[in-house]
Amino acid sequence: MSIIKTTYNRRSFLKVTTLSGGGMMLGFNWFANLVPVEKSGKAVDTKDWVDLNGFIKITGTGEVTIFSPNPEFGQNLMTSMPMIVAEELDVDWKSVLVEQARFNTAVYTRQFTGGSQSIRQGWQALRTAGASARHMLVQAAAQTWQVPAEEISTENGVLSHKTSGKSVTYGEMASAAAQIPVPKEIKLKDTKDFKIVGTPRKNVEGAKIVTGKPMFGMDYRREGMLIAMIAHPPAFGMKLKSCDATAAKAMPGIRDVFTFQVLKEDYVKEIFDTRTFNDLVAIVGNSTWEVMNAKKAMQIEWEPIADTKEMQNFWGGQKREVFIPGGLESSSAHVRKMAETAVTSAKTVRKDGDPEAAFKNAAKIIERTYSAPFLAHNCMEPMNCFAHVTAEKAELAAPVQAPEFVEKTLSARLGLPIDKIDIHLTRMGGGFGRRAYG
Amino acid sequence: MWTGEKHLKTVNFCLIDVSNQPKERANFERFLPQKQNDVMAKFNLKINGKTRQVDVDPDTPMLWVLRDHLDLQGTKYGCGIAACGACTVHLNGMAMRSCVLPVSAAENQEITTIEGLSENGDHPVQKAWLEHDVAQCGYCQAGQIMSAAALLKNIPNPSDEDIEAYMSGNICRCGTYTRIKAAVKTAANS
Ligand code: FES
Ligand code: FES
């Protein structure tokens, strides 16, 4: 059993509120325990709910909803992250509803799915949030029943007091619990008492998936929306040379065709900004099929790029120069490059034992070379995004692993402040790292 | 319904608008209704037991008729060239890649999509899929389920080889193949 502080620099990363119509809502920051307040430059405990990215909602009727903040692309953290909350909260997993939280940020590094980090980074905050909500429910019951809190036990969303035989559901106690101050520190369960964590639980979105409910970025619809497709070079190492849209523009259902720069010339790229294909062609029309046909009718010439150097913002705010070799990239060029690199002397990073002696004394030495082609992080769901951009704001619905990177790049590209960019997170039809790049 | 209209009355959105000129961004004139010489035709379709009418180019693949014109987004787009299986529907009970099935060839035929496979999501294949928790990202699964349902209609008790052969046109980038096979067997036995 460990005791966890819920405060950083005297500020709590939890915030409670009463739901209109009865119940409690506990907001918390999944990554608060990782981002020191001094570094983030903003207190966690402000009146602004924007600071909180995870929520537990318990309504008066006992409905428990856990808002899962990280984007989902099939690794099931929309199931596993709420499981951690539910474990400490002591609720019946079957009765828990899970919803994708909206992406809503101004300051923190968070809501990023990638690098196998979500559970590792969310673990403590998730447990702390669940345990805190449970603690507040227990305190509320102790006050109502006038009994010591230590005598109250919780199980499957019910509070009970053995000696008096009293028991009540979380829902009935939720409004009272919302009046209890958020605890400054909290005891977490002993891991040997876990009932949910460590057990297999099914994908909370399973039923929607097998019935074909619209949930992916590609499925997003808005009245009056148009469809756009991008024509981009057929291979890495190529760029736009010329483009004639006359035929395409005359085709049925086509509204416009234009070339554009993804990023501005003087923009210093962030680490997750796409490096290739800055000049693209967009074909805009009424329906996908019409746009696809017009794309085929486009007369576009591509040409190889020359060697390029550019600056990039690297981790920790340092800048570094990135070299992009000219010409086409290919698997055979990769193999050649590997062979060239293999004959240069290597740097020893780690050395265990005495490999030279082991080879010398080996009865048999087997040498083999294995190679694999370049494997693209292609996703089943093609890259896509809904965007509604006006002079004042940008609204997106996007299957992205790293919405905060997208937001930052968009802000620079559109000249809009971050708080004027709103991104709805949709389920992703695969991510694999590809969708971490914008 | 935006998709059913030939000309849009209101345009409040553009999929991509990266112009950084505020004036340009606010200028939606280019999106106002315009005269077109469309080669549209009306088609009567039988989809999930209902008759639906669309007015589209006869070459339009069923995939886009379903997704763009009939608001049935359960059928997925993966490749558009009959190479991935994400768009699988049933045409008279047979598994069919809707991305290469022109609407003109589908008229008056029975089309079933994932939305119409069962009324309450309780087709044996859907139930088996849930039991085995097959989906990862889920994007390929509508196609997988439609293929599996058609397979079982043809071969009620498929062998491993039957399953592999029939399902080989459905790619799953997340790699859920072993669970797919197990779920097909469960569905066959139910
Ligand atoms: S979208 Fe039809 S087979 Fe890939
Ligand atoms: S579940 Fe992701 S592609 Fe199959």
Coordinates of C-alpha atoms in Angstrom, one line a residue, chain A residues 232-233 235-240 261-280 305-315 318-327 329 374 405 409 433-434 436-438:
Chain A
H232 CA 1.4 14.1 -53.5
P233 CA 4.6 12.7 -55.1
A235 CA 7.9 8.5 -53.9
F236 CA 10.0 10.0 -51.2
G237 CA 12.6 12.3 -52.6
M238 CA 10.3 14.0 -55.2
K239 CA 8.6 17.3 -55.3
L240 CA 6.0 19.2 -57.3
Q261 CA 2.5 24.8 -49.0
V262 CA 1.9 22.5 -46.0
L263 CA 4.3 24.5 -43.9
K264 CA 5.6 28.1 -44.5
E265 CA 9.2 28.5 -45.9
D266 CA 10.6 30.1 -42.7
Y267 CA 8.9 27.7 -40.3
V268 CA 11.2 25.7 -38.1
K269 CA 9.9 22.2 -38.0
E270 CA 9.1 20.4 -34.8
I271 CA 10.1 16.8 -34.4
F272 CA 6.8 15.4 -35.3
D273 CA 6.2 17.6 -38.4
T274 CA 6.2 15.7 -41.6
R275 CA 9.5 16.3 -43.4
T276 CA 8.5 15.4 -46.9
F277 CA 6.2 16.7 -49.6
N278 CA 5.7 20.4 -48.6
D279 CA 4.1 21.4 -51.9
L280 CA 0.9 19.6 -52.5
I305 CA 14.6 16.9 -54.8
A306 CA 18.2 18.1 -54.4
D307 CA 20.2 17.6 -51.2
T308 CA 18.5 19.8 -48.5
K309 CA 19.5 20.9 -45.1
E310 CA 17.0 22.3 -42.7
M311 CA 16.7 23.3 -39.0
Q312 CA 14.5 21.3 -36.7
N313 CA 13.4 21.9 -33.1
F314 CA 14.7 18.9 -31.3
W315 CA 13.7 17.6 -27.9
Q318 CA 17.5 22.5 -28.8
K319 CA 17.8 23.1 -32.6
R320 CA 19.5 20.6 -34.9
E321 CA 20.3 20.5 -38.5
V322 CA 18.7 17.8 -40.5
F323 CA 20.2 16.6 -43.8
I324 CA 17.7 15.3 -46.4
P325 CA 19.6 13.5 -49.2
G326 CA 18.5 14.4 -52.8
G327 CA 17.1 11.8 -55.2
E329 CA 14.8 6.7 -51.7
F374 CA 11.5 -0.5 -45.7
F405 CA 1.6 18.6 -31.9
T409 CA 1.9 23.3 -36.0
G433 CA 3.4 6.0 -35.2
R434 CA 2.3 7.2 -38.6
A436 CA 1.9 10.8 -34.5
Y437 CA 3.2 12.8 -37.5
G438 CA 1.2 15.7 -38.8

